[in-house]
Every structure is written in C-alpha cells, then in structure tokens.
Amino acid sequence: MFQNFKKATLGLIAFSFFDCWKDPGVYDTICGNDSCEYLLSSGRFLGEKVWQPHSCMMHKYKISEAKNCLVDKHIAFIGDSRIRQLFYSFVKIINPQFKEEGNKHENIPFEDKVSSVKVDFLWHPEVNGSMKQCIKVWTEDPIGKPHVIVAGAATWSIKIHNGSNEALSQYKMNITSIAPLLEKLAKTSDVYWVLQDPVYEVLLSENRKMITNEKIDAYNEAAVSILNSSTRNSKSNVKMFSVSKLIAQETIMDSLDGLHLPESSRETSAMILMNVYCNKILKPVDGSCCQPRPPLTLTQKLAACFFTVSIIGYLIFYIIHRNAHRKNKPCADLESGEEKKNIISTPVSTLEILLESLCKLGLIMAYFYMCDRANLFMKENKFYTHSSFFIPIIYILVLGVFYNENTKETKVLNREQTDEWKGWMQLVILIYHISGASTFLPVYMHIRVLVAAYLFQTGYGHFSYFWIKGDFGIHRVCQVLFRLNFLVVVLCIVMDRPYQFYYFVPLVTVWFMVIYVTLALWPQIIQKKANGNCLWHFGLLLKLAFLLLCICFLAYSQGAFEKIFSLWPLSKCFELKGNVYEWWFRWRLDRYVVFHGMLFAFIYLALQKRQVLSEGKGEPLFSNKISNFLLFISVVSFLTYSIWASSCKNKAECNELHPSVSVVQILAFILIRNIPGYARSVYSSFFAWFGKISLELFICQYHIWLAADTRGILVLIPGNPMLNIIVSTFIFVCVAHEISQITNDLAQIVIPKDNAALLKRLAGIAVFFCGLLVLSSIQDKSRH
C-alpha cells in the first residue's frame, strides 16, 4: 500500500515540474518565479502586524544590514505627505533615532556619513511642472541621479481642486508628460510609483472630505494605465508599488486623521522597499523575495552529472533486464495447454540494487534542489499562534493512542518503546518548527528537552550495545557512521551547505565516537568481563568519571574547544560562517545528557543482571510500595520541570541551566513510562513507525517541508494553507521513508562485513572526501 503512495508522490512531483516548465505563465503564478512583482503588489497579514507577501519570504533588516546594503547609495522620495511618511520609516531602518521634525512642506535631507548613505525627501505634493522639472534634471545628470526613486502624489490635487473631473484630466496629462522621463530613469535606476492608499472617510476633517476612495481609485487607475503604456513594445521598467493599498485596507481604521497610515503600516511598506532593493545584494536566507537563483557550484554540477549517469545506467539496465525476462517468460505448450517454465527467477544483483538506489536518490535530490534552491516553488514566513502548535499536537497524540499494540518484550526501553519515543518526539519537533514556536519560550525549553532526550538515547543505546556485545570492530563503527551521515553528506553537496548546518548529525556523530573511544580504549571493560570481577565495574566508573572531567573542561574552556575544532580538516566540518562558535554552543547546550544516558544504561543493566527489577508482562518494575513512591516522585519532578520551563523569562539564563536539569524530566518520563507493567507492555505503532525514520524526517524537513533552510514554509499549493500542508507533508514523509530504505540498501553494499573488502571501500571513501576538500577549497577561493 505504502509503495503505491510513494509512486503517487513521484507522479505528483513530476506533474508539478511539468506544469512549471511547460507554461511560463504557470511557472510565474504557481512556481514562485516572479516573487519581486508579488512583493510589490500582493500579500496578506498574518495576525495583526506581520505582513506575508504572496509567494515569498520577507527579511526584517537590521541597522547594520541596511547600511551594508545601501553603502554609497542615494535614495530619493518625491511626493506628498504620504511619501514623506514612507521616507521617515525608511530612514528609521538605517537610523532609528532620526526625528520627524521641522517644516513638513519642504525638502528633508538625511545622510549617514559612515556608510555614505544619502536619503532625500523632495516636497512635490502634485504631479505638475515642478515635479517634472525635478525628474528631468536627474535624466540630464547621470552622476547626480539617485539609485532609487520613490514617487507618488494625488490627494493634494483632489483636495485643492475639490475633486473636480477637470483636475483628474489635468493629472492624466501631467503624468503622461513625466512617464517617458521616469521610464528613461528606470533603465539605470530603480523607479517605484506609489499608488494612493485608501482613506477612512469617517475620520477625515472637513477640508479633506472631498478625498474619497472613489476619487483615489480613479487617480490610481489613471497612473497605472499611463505608466504601464509608456513603452510600446515591452513591459514598463517603472514598478508599481501597489502593496501599500492592501496594507492600508487593513489598517487605515487605526489612522489618527483618516488620511495618513499608522506607524506600523508605514514600517511594513518601508521594509518591503528595503527587501525589493537589498535582497538581491545581501541574499538573506529568510528573504526569498527578489532573490535570483544561486549559481551552481562545481561540486553541484559534478553531483548532477553523477546522478544523471546513474539514472541513465539504471534505465539501460532495466530495459535489458526486462527484455531478458520477456525471453524467459513461461510459454504455453500448444499440445498440452500447459505452461513451460524455462528458467528459475534469479535473485536481485548488487549492481541492480546500487543503480536503483542511486536512481531514486538522484530523483529525490532533484526535488530537494527544486524546492529550496531553484526558486521553483513559493516560500512563506512562519507565524506562531498557540492554536497552530497545540491543535496539531493534540491531534497526533490522539492518533498515537488509537494505534497501540502489545510489545514483543517488556524490558525497560525496549526497541518498540524507544522507536515510539523517537517518533512522538520527532513529530512534536516538526510541528514546533513549522509553527515557528521557537518564539514562545516555554515551548522552546520543552523542545530542548526532547533534543536532549535524543542524545540521552544515543548514550544509552550505544553504551548498552558495546557493554553487552563487546563488539568494537571497524564494521560496526562504519555502519553507524554511514547510516548517520550518508544523507547529510549528499545534501551538503547537492544543496551547497556546510556539514555543521545540519547540526544534529554532527552532534550525534561526535558523541557516538566519544562513546566508542571511551569504551574501546584500554582497558576494554565489557559486561562479560565485569561479571567475573566486581573491580571492573569500578574501573568502568573511573572511565566515565574521566569522560565527565573532559566534558567539564571543554564546556568551560571555549578557547581550547575552538582550537581543537578549528584544526584543518576538522574546521571544514564544524565551521559555520567562518567560525566554530555555533558548534560550541550546540555541543555545550546538551553536554551532560549523553553521559547521563551512559550512566543510566550502566546502572539499569547492573540492576537487571542482579535481578532487582521485575520485567515480566504486566508486573510493576519494583515492589508496589517502591513503585508507587518512585511514580509519585517522577510525576512531581516532571511537573516541577515543566513549571520551571514555563516560567522562564530569559532564554540565555534558561539555556545555561538546561544541561544540568534536562535529565530530571527525561528520567521522570522513563520511570513513568516503565514502572507500571501495563504501560511497559504496550506501545504506539503509529509513533514507532515515525521513530524508525526519525533521523531522515529531521534532516529532510530542512528543504522539502520547511523552506529557505528552515526559516520559512514550502508552498506547493498557493492560496490554500491547509491543503498545502497536507500535500507537502505527504510528499515529505514518503521521501523520508524512501531515503531510509535507500540508506539501508547502500549501507549493505558500501560497508561489507569482510574486513579486506571493507578496507578497500574505506580507502575509496577517503579519496572521495579528499576530492571534496580540494573542490571545497577551490570554491571558497572563487567566492572570495
């Protein structure tokens, strides 16, 4: 059944691509190509004050970013009092201290001498000869003309001439005369004509009552018609800034005088202007509007060639295999009427599995690239509301409880239970990311515990394996490293992102190696050896104590930590934006929890060996008195942590305490889940299914469920948020499941059990990564 779902998914992906490429109009409308025009003309409010442009994401520029973008630039605002308001809001992005003072009906200059940014407001409240002369001077002075021109006026013409039709006719004549001048300027500068916002007629003073929305619409229609027809054979270069009309329709009721917009609306319009001009220069990750598609790197081109060859190779192999199958197909004996079987079906070859896996992976990676790099699909900003987070949480919890089954074994943290744990945690984290709940501190602190719980399971699971099995062979290590890192390495190449960008995988990889080295170094202490002599338990505790000492040293010695991970080639893996601070922050945030997981595994396995625990079906873990007491303590501890996390006021302070206290809620949950025998005997198959692909879900969300490297939301179906979430989630889950199967299949091929063959493969992998380092160095030099 699920295979049919995945085939349907591939068909839906192919259909989307086909629609986007076969018709330029469809490409622009559905696939988000013309995001700059949408930014200037359409959008909606998320909540009360957050503006969402149609099809793309808007970046909120900081002072330093604005100055960096506008260095040595000249911006001119020319028009009436509404344009003056827009000027003030724009300048305040560069300098929030700028005061709205002085004579309102005169020119207002602004200059930031440090960044050489010059912004001028020129008072020309009517479209007349005076405005035309000002614009004409710019066309004749190529050196002094502004880089950006924002113009607009109409309400004064309506007011002075009492809304007469003659005034509208004169307006049309005047704007017709300046249209060629604006078009000429637009060939070398960015020119925006601001359409008139609606008014709130109830609040208008008596001397403005003639300014009606009907008149404003007539003036806007005249401006659009004339400016768009100023060039005969091509589209006008003068851009219509009509989005402020939509903003005003929602906010003009909050105006003080019915004519001028409230400050929050002006700030939104100014930020839109900043995005239109600066996004293509600074290329912010969360500002997809007006950004061109990034050029392909050499590594991406080589990856595309490799996957193309793999797809062609698989198709050739499939055709040959199919023809051979037809020749060997059972044929009917005409005399007896029975079928003759000519050949026994042969098992699937390693080559076929390899080619099929690479073919599917190539198609999936093409989808990743199209979603988050090619500007093929739309992207939108996140917007948090309590309902957008908690309603989906309740929904999945109901589903999880509904699909429950009996466990195969009733041990503490058995395989079904850990898969269930990973599954519901991953689903909660996914909802947290897509709803933008990181802005709500109590939710953020609880999600930090879920991330810590993943790392706790890393410590618990790997320690238990090495302690019980005593298998420190290279095959086991390579299998784990391959399964953890395969998808991320491929994404680093295809999506042109550093390894540290997918921070959780480096985190679990490093901690796995720490666990391995701690237990594998002399003396190797395993359960079988320790059972013969209790002193070995003491030796293992000394090892764990030394590990804790190393963790504490690195946690409080940022310099030493950064020196270690800044060494080449480690720096290529752990640097982000030119330094390893992000890696240090991520590692330090959950520095003790893996150690806690290892220690818990040691204590649990020791108690289990001495038969202190009752792990039979339906039996409480301890005696009734002890079980009830521990359950009470666990519930109180769990709720106490939640109360503390919900009362957090400062993220930095809470993050500082988190590494020491997160284990409280993790241990409380484990005891609540495992002490009652009936709770330990059942699990949610719904959550467990997601738990088996939790790593793939966590990584894939970056590019094919979320967008702009998790900063926004992918929009496959514009205009219908609910349907879009359903379709994109369906594709996302199918892809994650398929990648999990591909990783498992390739792991069997790339990491063979034979040591001699494995060493050859490792040598090949080493050569591959050396090549990647060389290509990465070449690309870094070309970028600089």
PDB file of C-alpha atoms in Angstrom, residues 87-325:
ATOM      1  CA  PHE A  87      10.610  58.406   3.787  1.00  0.00           C
ATOM      2  CA  TYR A  88      10.741  58.705   7.580  1.00  0.00           C
ATOM      3  CA  SER A  89      10.013  54.997   8.078  1.00  0.00           C
ATOM      4  CA  PHE A  90      12.685  54.061   5.539  1.00  0.00           C
ATOM      5  CA  VAL A  91      15.298  56.293   7.178  1.00  0.00           C
ATOM      6  CA  LYS A  92      14.486  54.853  10.616  1.00  0.00           C
ATOM      7  CA  ILE A  93      15.589  51.412   9.388  1.00  0.00           C
ATOM      8  CA  ILE A  94      19.042  52.974   8.898  1.00  0.00           C
ATOM      9  CA  ASN A  95      18.907  55.291  11.920  1.00  0.00           C
ATOM     10  CA  PRO A  96      16.086  54.670  14.447  1.00  0.00           C
ATOM     11  CA  GLN A  97      16.987  57.920  16.273  1.00  0.00           C
ATOM     12  CA  PHE A  98      16.012  60.135  13.311  1.00  0.00           C
ATOM     13  CA  LYS A  99      13.358  62.621  14.416  1.00  0.00           C
ATOM     14  CA  GLU A 100      10.208  63.599  12.482  1.00  0.00           C
ATOM     15  CA  GLU A 101      10.586  67.340  12.944  1.00  0.00           C
ATOM     16  CA  GLY A 102      10.979  70.590  11.005  1.00  0.00           C
ATOM     17  CA  ASN A 103       8.789  72.187   8.347  1.00  0.00           C
ATOM     18  CA  LYS A 104       6.682  69.429   6.818  1.00  0.00           C
ATOM     19  CA  HIS A 105       6.148  71.211   3.495  1.00  0.00           C
ATOM     20  CA  GLU A 106       9.770  71.395   2.423  1.00  0.00           C
ATOM     21  CA  ASN A 107      12.630  69.150   1.364  1.00  0.00           C
ATOM     22  CA  ILE A 108      14.167  66.929   4.077  1.00  0.00           C
ATOM     23  CA  PRO A 109      17.715  65.574   3.693  1.00  0.00           C
ATOM     24  CA  PHE A 110      19.310  62.627   5.517  1.00  0.00           C
ATOM     25  CA  GLU A 111      22.875  61.379   5.299  1.00  0.00           C
ATOM     26  CA  ASP A 112      24.787  58.689   7.157  1.00  0.00           C
ATOM     27  CA  LYS A 113      28.417  59.728   6.703  1.00  0.00           C
ATOM     28  CA  VAL A 114      29.873  56.437   8.000  1.00  0.00           C
ATOM     29  CA  SER A 115      28.237  54.316   5.298  1.00  0.00           C
ATOM     30  CA  SER A 116      27.854  57.192   2.780  1.00  0.00           C
ATOM     31  CA  VAL A 117      24.097  56.627   2.512  1.00  0.00           C
ATOM     32  CA  LYS A 118      22.080  59.617   1.305  1.00  0.00           C
ATOM     33  CA  VAL A 119      18.270  59.663   1.502  1.00  0.00           C
ATOM     34  CA  ASP A 120      16.314  62.752   0.427  1.00  0.00           C
ATOM     35  CA  PHE A 121      12.663  63.718   0.586  1.00  0.00           C
ATOM     36  CA  LEU A 122      11.598  66.251  -2.052  1.00  0.00           C
ATOM     37  CA  TRP A 123       8.330  68.056  -1.389  1.00  0.00           C
ATOM     38  CA  HIS A 124       6.243  67.913  -4.583  1.00  0.00           C
ATOM     39  CA  PRO A 125       2.648  67.281  -3.477  1.00  0.00           C
ATOM     40  CA  GLU A 126       1.227  67.458  -7.010  1.00  0.00           C
ATOM     41  CA  VAL A 127       2.096  65.828 -10.307  1.00  0.00           C
ATOM     42  CA  ASN A 128       2.816  69.055 -12.171  1.00  0.00           C
ATOM     43  CA  GLY A 129       5.531  71.025 -13.925  1.00  0.00           C
ATOM     44  CA  SER A 130       7.561  71.357 -10.726  1.00  0.00           C
ATOM     45  CA  MET A 131       7.790  67.570 -10.251  1.00  0.00           C
ATOM     46  CA  LYS A 132       8.518  67.132 -13.964  1.00  0.00           C
ATOM     47  CA  GLN A 133      11.409  69.610 -13.801  1.00  0.00           C
ATOM     48  CA  CYS A 134      12.928  67.814 -10.812  1.00  0.00           C
ATOM     49  CA  ILE A 135      12.771  64.463 -12.618  1.00  0.00           C
ATOM     50  CA  LYS A 136      14.102  65.994 -15.839  1.00  0.00           C
ATOM     51  CA  VAL A 137      17.218  67.269 -14.021  1.00  0.00           C
ATOM     52  CA  TRP A 138      18.007  63.693 -12.985  1.00  0.00           C
ATOM     53  CA  THR A 139      17.722  62.453 -16.568  1.00  0.00           C
ATOM     54  CA  GLU A 140      20.241  65.074 -17.674  1.00  0.00           C
ATOM     55  CA  ASP A 141      22.694  64.456 -14.818  1.00  0.00           C
ATOM     56  CA  PRO A 142      23.859  60.814 -14.882  1.00  0.00           C
ATOM     57  CA  ILE A 143      26.229  61.391 -11.954  1.00  0.00           C
ATOM     58  CA  GLY A 144      23.792  63.097  -9.586  1.00  0.00           C
ATOM     59  CA  LYS A 145      20.709  60.977 -10.239  1.00  0.00           C
ATOM     60  CA  PRO A 146      19.543  58.706  -7.373  1.00  0.00           C
ATOM     61  CA  HIS A 147      19.983  54.936  -7.400  1.00  0.00           C
ATOM     62  CA  VAL A 148      16.406  54.504  -6.126  1.00  0.00           C
ATOM     63  CA  ILE A 149      13.473  56.853  -6.797  1.00  0.00           C
ATOM     64  CA  VAL A 150      10.162  56.516  -4.940  1.00  0.00           C
ATOM     65  CA  ALA A 151       7.452  58.846  -6.242  1.00  0.00           C
ATOM     66  CA  GLY A 152       3.723  59.367  -5.851  1.00  0.00           C
ATOM     67  CA  ALA A 153       1.062  62.046  -5.392  1.00  0.00           C
ATOM     68  CA  ALA A 154      -2.663  62.618  -5.906  1.00  0.00           C
ATOM     69  CA  THR A 155      -4.521  63.615  -2.716  1.00  0.00           C
ATOM     70  CA  TRP A 156      -3.416  67.256  -2.929  1.00  0.00           C
ATOM     71  CA  SER A 157      -4.769  67.506  -6.473  1.00  0.00           C
ATOM     72  CA  ILE A 158      -8.120  66.149  -5.260  1.00  0.00           C
ATOM     73  CA  LYS A 159      -8.164  68.486  -2.254  1.00  0.00           C
ATOM     74  CA  ILE A 160      -7.089  71.728  -3.978  1.00  0.00           C
ATOM     75  CA  HIS A 161      -9.469  71.273  -6.917  1.00  0.00           C
ATOM     76  CA  ASN A 162     -12.310  69.953  -4.758  1.00  0.00           C
ATOM     77  CA  GLY A 163     -12.330  66.573  -6.522  1.00  0.00           C
ATOM     78  CA  SER A 164     -13.284  68.024  -9.922  1.00  0.00           C
ATOM     79  CA  ASN A 165     -13.140  65.974 -13.110  1.00  0.00           C
ATOM     80  CA  GLU A 166     -11.002  68.706 -14.681  1.00  0.00           C
ATOM     81  CA  ALA A 167      -8.336  68.046 -12.030  1.00  0.00           C
ATOM     82  CA  LEU A 168      -8.316  64.333 -12.928  1.00  0.00           C
ATOM     83  CA  SER A 169      -7.920  65.201 -16.626  1.00  0.00           C
ATOM     84  CA  GLN A 170      -5.021  67.519 -15.794  1.00  0.00           C
ATOM     85  CA  TYR A 171      -3.478  64.776 -13.618  1.00  0.00           C
ATOM     86  CA  LYS A 172      -3.607  62.402 -16.586  1.00  0.00           C
ATOM     87  CA  MET A 173      -1.920  64.970 -18.833  1.00  0.00           C
ATOM     88  CA  ASN A 174       0.799  65.703 -16.297  1.00  0.00           C
ATOM     89  CA  ILE A 175       1.586  62.069 -15.569  1.00  0.00           C
ATOM     90  CA  THR A 176       1.645  61.384 -19.314  1.00  0.00           C
ATOM     91  CA  SER A 177       4.328  64.071 -19.694  1.00  0.00           C
ATOM     92  CA  ILE A 178       6.575  62.666 -16.935  1.00  0.00           C
ATOM     93  CA  ALA A 179       6.096  58.976 -17.866  1.00  0.00           C
ATOM     94  CA  PRO A 180       8.860  58.989 -20.544  1.00  0.00           C
ATOM     95  CA  LEU A 181      11.244  60.662 -18.087  1.00  0.00           C
ATOM     96  CA  LEU A 182      10.538  58.060 -15.420  1.00  0.00           C
ATOM     97  CA  GLU A 183      10.981  55.302 -17.994  1.00  0.00           C
ATOM     98  CA  LYS A 184      14.344  56.753 -19.010  1.00  0.00           C
ATOM     99  CA  LEU A 185      15.475  56.875 -15.371  1.00  0.00           C
ATOM    100  CA  ALA A 186      14.235  53.320 -14.812  1.00  0.00           C
ATOM    101  CA  LYS A 187      16.768  51.970 -17.318  1.00  0.00           C
ATOM    102  CA  THR A 188      19.620  52.686 -14.889  1.00  0.00           C
ATOM    103  CA  SER A 189      17.890  53.293 -11.545  1.00  0.00           C
ATOM    104  CA  ASP A 190      15.119  51.587  -9.588  1.00  0.00           C
ATOM    105  CA  VAL A 191      11.946  53.690 -10.016  1.00  0.00           C
ATOM    106  CA  TYR A 192       8.776  53.000  -7.985  1.00  0.00           C
ATOM    107  CA  TRP A 193       5.442  54.765  -8.386  1.00  0.00           C
ATOM    108  CA  VAL A 194       3.462  54.534  -5.137  1.00  0.00           C
ATOM    109  CA  LEU A 195      -0.262  54.165  -5.744  1.00  0.00           C
ATOM    110  CA  GLN A 196      -2.566  56.084  -3.436  1.00  0.00           C
ATOM    111  CA  ASP A 197      -3.789  54.345  -0.291  1.00  0.00           C
ATOM    112  CA  PRO A 198      -7.488  54.370   0.586  1.00  0.00           C
ATOM    113  CA  VAL A 199      -8.750  56.823   3.208  1.00  0.00           C
ATOM    114  CA  TYR A 200     -11.014  56.310   6.216  1.00  0.00           C
ATOM    115  CA  GLU A 201     -13.685  58.817   5.260  1.00  0.00           C
ATOM    116  CA  VAL A 202     -15.327  58.888   8.700  1.00  0.00           C
ATOM    117  CA  LEU A 203     -12.214  60.438  10.293  1.00  0.00           C
ATOM    118  CA  LEU A 204     -11.413  62.956   7.539  1.00  0.00           C
ATOM    119  CA  SER A 205     -11.563  66.626   8.522  1.00  0.00           C
ATOM    120  CA  GLU A 206     -13.973  68.962   6.726  1.00  0.00           C
ATOM    121  CA  ASN A 207     -11.308  70.364   4.400  1.00  0.00           C
ATOM    122  CA  ARG A 208     -10.473  66.795   3.263  1.00  0.00           C
ATOM    123  CA  LYS A 209     -13.981  65.410   2.808  1.00  0.00           C
ATOM    124  CA  MET A 210     -13.633  65.631  -0.974  1.00  0.00           C
ATOM    125  CA  ILE A 211     -10.840  62.996  -0.850  1.00  0.00           C
ATOM    126  CA  THR A 212     -12.977  59.911  -1.315  1.00  0.00           C
ATOM    127  CA  ASN A 213     -11.953  56.340  -2.086  1.00  0.00           C
ATOM    128  CA  GLU A 214     -13.826  56.581  -5.362  1.00  0.00           C
ATOM    129  CA  LYS A 215     -11.642  59.523  -6.440  1.00  0.00           C
ATOM    130  CA  ILE A 216      -8.484  57.775  -5.246  1.00  0.00           C
ATOM    131  CA  ASP A 217      -9.333  54.697  -7.311  1.00  0.00           C
ATOM    132  CA  ALA A 218      -9.818  56.856 -10.396  1.00  0.00           C
ATOM    133  CA  TYR A 219      -6.412  58.521  -9.934  1.00  0.00           C
ATOM    134  CA  ASN A 220      -4.744  55.143  -9.363  1.00  0.00           C
ATOM    135  CA  GLU A 221      -6.306  53.691 -12.495  1.00  0.00           C
ATOM    136  CA  ALA A 222      -5.038  56.662 -14.489  1.00  0.00           C
ATOM    137  CA  ALA A 223      -1.489  56.280 -13.128  1.00  0.00           C
ATOM    138  CA  VAL A 224      -1.355  52.526 -13.783  1.00  0.00           C
ATOM    139  CA  SER A 225      -2.805  52.843 -17.288  1.00  0.00           C
ATOM    140  CA  ILE A 226      -0.446  55.630 -18.373  1.00  0.00           C
ATOM    141  CA  LEU A 227       2.777  54.361 -16.760  1.00  0.00           C
ATOM    142  CA  ASN A 228       2.257  50.800 -17.993  1.00  0.00           C
ATOM    143  CA  SER A 229       1.653  52.000 -21.543  1.00  0.00           C
ATOM    144  CA  SER A 230       4.661  54.359 -21.645  1.00  0.00           C
ATOM    145  CA  THR A 231       6.634  51.750 -23.623  1.00  0.00           C
ATOM    146  CA  ARG A 232       5.020  50.276 -26.699  1.00  0.00           C
ATOM    147  CA  ASN A 233       6.878  47.047 -27.302  1.00  0.00           C
ATOM    148  CA  SER A 234       7.975  45.943 -23.837  1.00  0.00           C
ATOM    149  CA  LYS A 235       6.956  45.928 -20.205  1.00  0.00           C
ATOM    150  CA  SER A 236       7.412  49.201 -18.360  1.00  0.00           C
ATOM    151  CA  ASN A 237      10.529  49.456 -16.196  1.00  0.00           C
ATOM    152  CA  VAL A 238       8.696  51.714 -13.735  1.00  0.00           C
ATOM    153  CA  LYS A 239       7.491  49.441 -10.934  1.00  0.00           C
ATOM    154  CA  MET A 240       4.059  49.936  -9.388  1.00  0.00           C
ATOM    155  CA  PHE A 241       4.189  49.999  -5.577  1.00  0.00           C
ATOM    156  CA  SER A 242       0.594  48.921  -5.041  1.00  0.00           C
ATOM    157  CA  VAL A 243       1.063  46.717  -1.978  1.00  0.00           C
ATOM    158  CA  SER A 244       0.629  49.679   0.377  1.00  0.00           C
ATOM    159  CA  LYS A 245      -3.028  49.822  -0.750  1.00  0.00           C
ATOM    160  CA  LEU A 246      -3.591  46.306   0.608  1.00  0.00           C
ATOM    161  CA  ILE A 247      -1.806  47.175   3.839  1.00  0.00           C
ATOM    162  CA  ALA A 248      -3.891  50.340   4.205  1.00  0.00           C
ATOM    163  CA  GLN A 249      -7.170  48.484   3.662  1.00  0.00           C
ATOM    164  CA  GLU A 250      -6.473  46.505   6.830  1.00  0.00           C
ATOM    165  CA  THR A 251      -5.019  49.308   8.976  1.00  0.00           C
ATOM    166  CA  ILE A 252      -6.458  52.686   7.869  1.00  0.00           C
ATOM    167  CA  MET A 253      -9.111  52.418  10.607  1.00  0.00           C
ATOM    168  CA  ASP A 254      -6.297  52.969  13.125  1.00  0.00           C
ATOM    169  CA  SER A 255      -5.308  56.227  11.429  1.00  0.00           C
ATOM    170  CA  LEU A 256      -5.362  59.403  13.512  1.00  0.00           C
ATOM    171  CA  ASP A 257      -6.767  61.611  10.747  1.00  0.00           C
ATOM    172  CA  GLY A 258      -8.213  59.134   8.204  1.00  0.00           C
ATOM    173  CA  LEU A 259      -5.574  60.078   5.603  1.00  0.00           C
ATOM    174  CA  HIS A 260      -2.169  59.060   6.962  1.00  0.00           C
ATOM    175  CA  LEU A 261      -1.380  55.449   7.829  1.00  0.00           C
ATOM    176  CA  PRO A 262      -0.463  54.310  11.347  1.00  0.00           C
ATOM    177  CA  GLU A 263       3.250  53.880  12.034  1.00  0.00           C
ATOM    178  CA  SER A 264       3.249  50.065  11.914  1.00  0.00           C
ATOM    179  CA  SER A 265       1.811  50.115   8.372  1.00  0.00           C
ATOM    180  CA  ARG A 266       4.399  52.622   7.183  1.00  0.00           C
ATOM    181  CA  GLU A 267       7.156  50.483   8.666  1.00  0.00           C
ATOM    182  CA  THR A 268       5.860  47.489   6.722  1.00  0.00           C
ATOM    183  CA  SER A 269       5.895  49.428   3.443  1.00  0.00           C
ATOM    184  CA  ALA A 270       9.417  50.707   4.135  1.00  0.00           C
ATOM    185  CA  MET A 271      10.620  47.182   4.894  1.00  0.00           C
ATOM    186  CA  ILE A 272       9.122  45.986   1.608  1.00  0.00           C
ATOM    187  CA  LEU A 273      11.126  48.666  -0.220  1.00  0.00           C
ATOM    188  CA  MET A 274      14.261  47.536   1.594  1.00  0.00           C
ATOM    189  CA  ASN A 275      13.596  43.913   0.589  1.00  0.00           C
ATOM    190  CA  VAL A 276      12.997  44.848  -3.047  1.00  0.00           C
ATOM    191  CA  TYR A 277      16.357  46.575  -3.319  1.00  0.00           C
ATOM    192  CA  CYS A 278      18.605  44.731  -0.833  1.00  0.00           C
ATOM    193  CA  ASN A 279      17.607  41.062  -1.119  1.00  0.00           C
ATOM    194  CA  LYS A 280      19.421  40.640  -4.430  1.00  0.00           C
ATOM    195  CA  ILE A 281      22.531  42.280  -2.921  1.00  0.00           C
ATOM    196  CA  LEU A 282      22.804  40.691   0.547  1.00  0.00           C
ATOM    197  CA  LYS A 283      20.874  37.487  -0.261  1.00  0.00           C
ATOM    198  CA  PRO A 284      19.486  36.850   3.254  1.00  0.00           C
ATOM    199  CA  VAL A 285      18.410  33.248   3.845  1.00  0.00           C
ATOM    200  CA  ASP A 286      14.967  34.262   5.112  1.00  0.00           C
ATOM    201  CA  GLY A 287      14.412  36.849   2.365  1.00  0.00           C
ATOM    202  CA  SER A 288      13.468  34.888  -0.738  1.00  0.00           C
ATOM    203  CA  CYS A 289      11.622  37.777  -2.429  1.00  0.00           C
ATOM    204  CA  CYS A 290      13.512  39.272  -5.378  1.00  0.00           C
ATOM    205  CA  GLN A 291      16.414  36.853  -4.986  1.00  0.00           C
ATOM    206  CA  PRO A 292      17.873  35.261  -8.120  1.00  0.00           C
ATOM    207  CA  ARG A 293      18.582  31.548  -8.226  1.00  0.00           C
ATOM    208  CA  PRO A 294      22.081  30.937  -6.832  1.00  0.00           C
ATOM    209  CA  PRO A 295      24.598  29.778  -9.486  1.00  0.00           C
ATOM    210  CA  LEU A 296      25.544  26.095  -9.496  1.00  0.00           C
ATOM    211  CA  THR A 297      28.881  25.292  -7.866  1.00  0.00           C
ATOM    212  CA  LEU A 298      31.385  22.909  -9.435  1.00  0.00           C
ATOM    213  CA  THR A 299      30.504  20.269  -6.833  1.00  0.00           C
ATOM    214  CA  GLN A 300      26.783  20.584  -7.617  1.00  0.00           C
ATOM    215  CA  LYS A 301      27.456  20.238 -11.349  1.00  0.00           C
ATOM    216  CA  LEU A 302      29.527  17.086 -10.769  1.00  0.00           C
ATOM    217  CA  ALA A 303      26.772  15.688  -8.497  1.00  0.00           C
ATOM    218  CA  ALA A 304      24.176  16.393 -11.201  1.00  0.00           C
ATOM    219  CA  CYS A 305      26.316  14.575 -13.785  1.00  0.00           C
ATOM    220  CA  PHE A 306      26.799  11.605 -11.428  1.00  0.00           C
ATOM    221  CA  PHE A 307      23.081  11.226 -10.703  1.00  0.00           C
ATOM    222  CA  THR A 308      22.196  11.683 -14.386  1.00  0.00           C
ATOM    223  CA  VAL A 309      24.619   8.887 -15.344  1.00  0.00           C
ATOM    224  CA  SER A 310      23.160   6.720 -12.544  1.00  0.00           C
ATOM    225  CA  ILE A 311      19.593   7.276 -13.777  1.00  0.00           C
ATOM    226  CA  ILE A 312      20.566   6.519 -17.394  1.00  0.00           C
ATOM    227  CA  GLY A 313      22.541   3.461 -16.257  1.00  0.00           C
ATOM    228  CA  TYR A 314      19.584   2.129 -14.287  1.00  0.00           C
ATOM    229  CA  LEU A 315      17.189   2.688 -17.209  1.00  0.00           C
ATOM    230  CA  ILE A 316      19.538   0.797 -19.564  1.00  0.00           C
ATOM    231  CA  PHE A 317      19.917  -1.999 -17.002  1.00  0.00           C
ATOM    232  CA  TYR A 318      16.129  -2.116 -16.502  1.00  0.00           C
ATOM    233  CA  ILE A 319      15.418  -2.322 -20.260  1.00  0.00           C
ATOM    234  CA  ILE A 320      17.993  -5.108 -20.770  1.00  0.00           C
ATOM    235  CA  HIS A 321      16.720  -7.000 -17.725  1.00  0.00           C
ATOM    236  CA  ARG A 322      13.094  -6.606 -18.879  1.00  0.00           C
ATOM    237  CA  ASN A 323      13.874  -7.906 -22.378  1.00  0.00           C
ATOM    238  CA  ALA A 324      15.702 -10.884 -20.888  1.00  0.00           C
ATOM    239  CA  HIS A 325      12.725 -11.526 -18.619  1.00  0.00           C
TER     240      HIS A 325
END
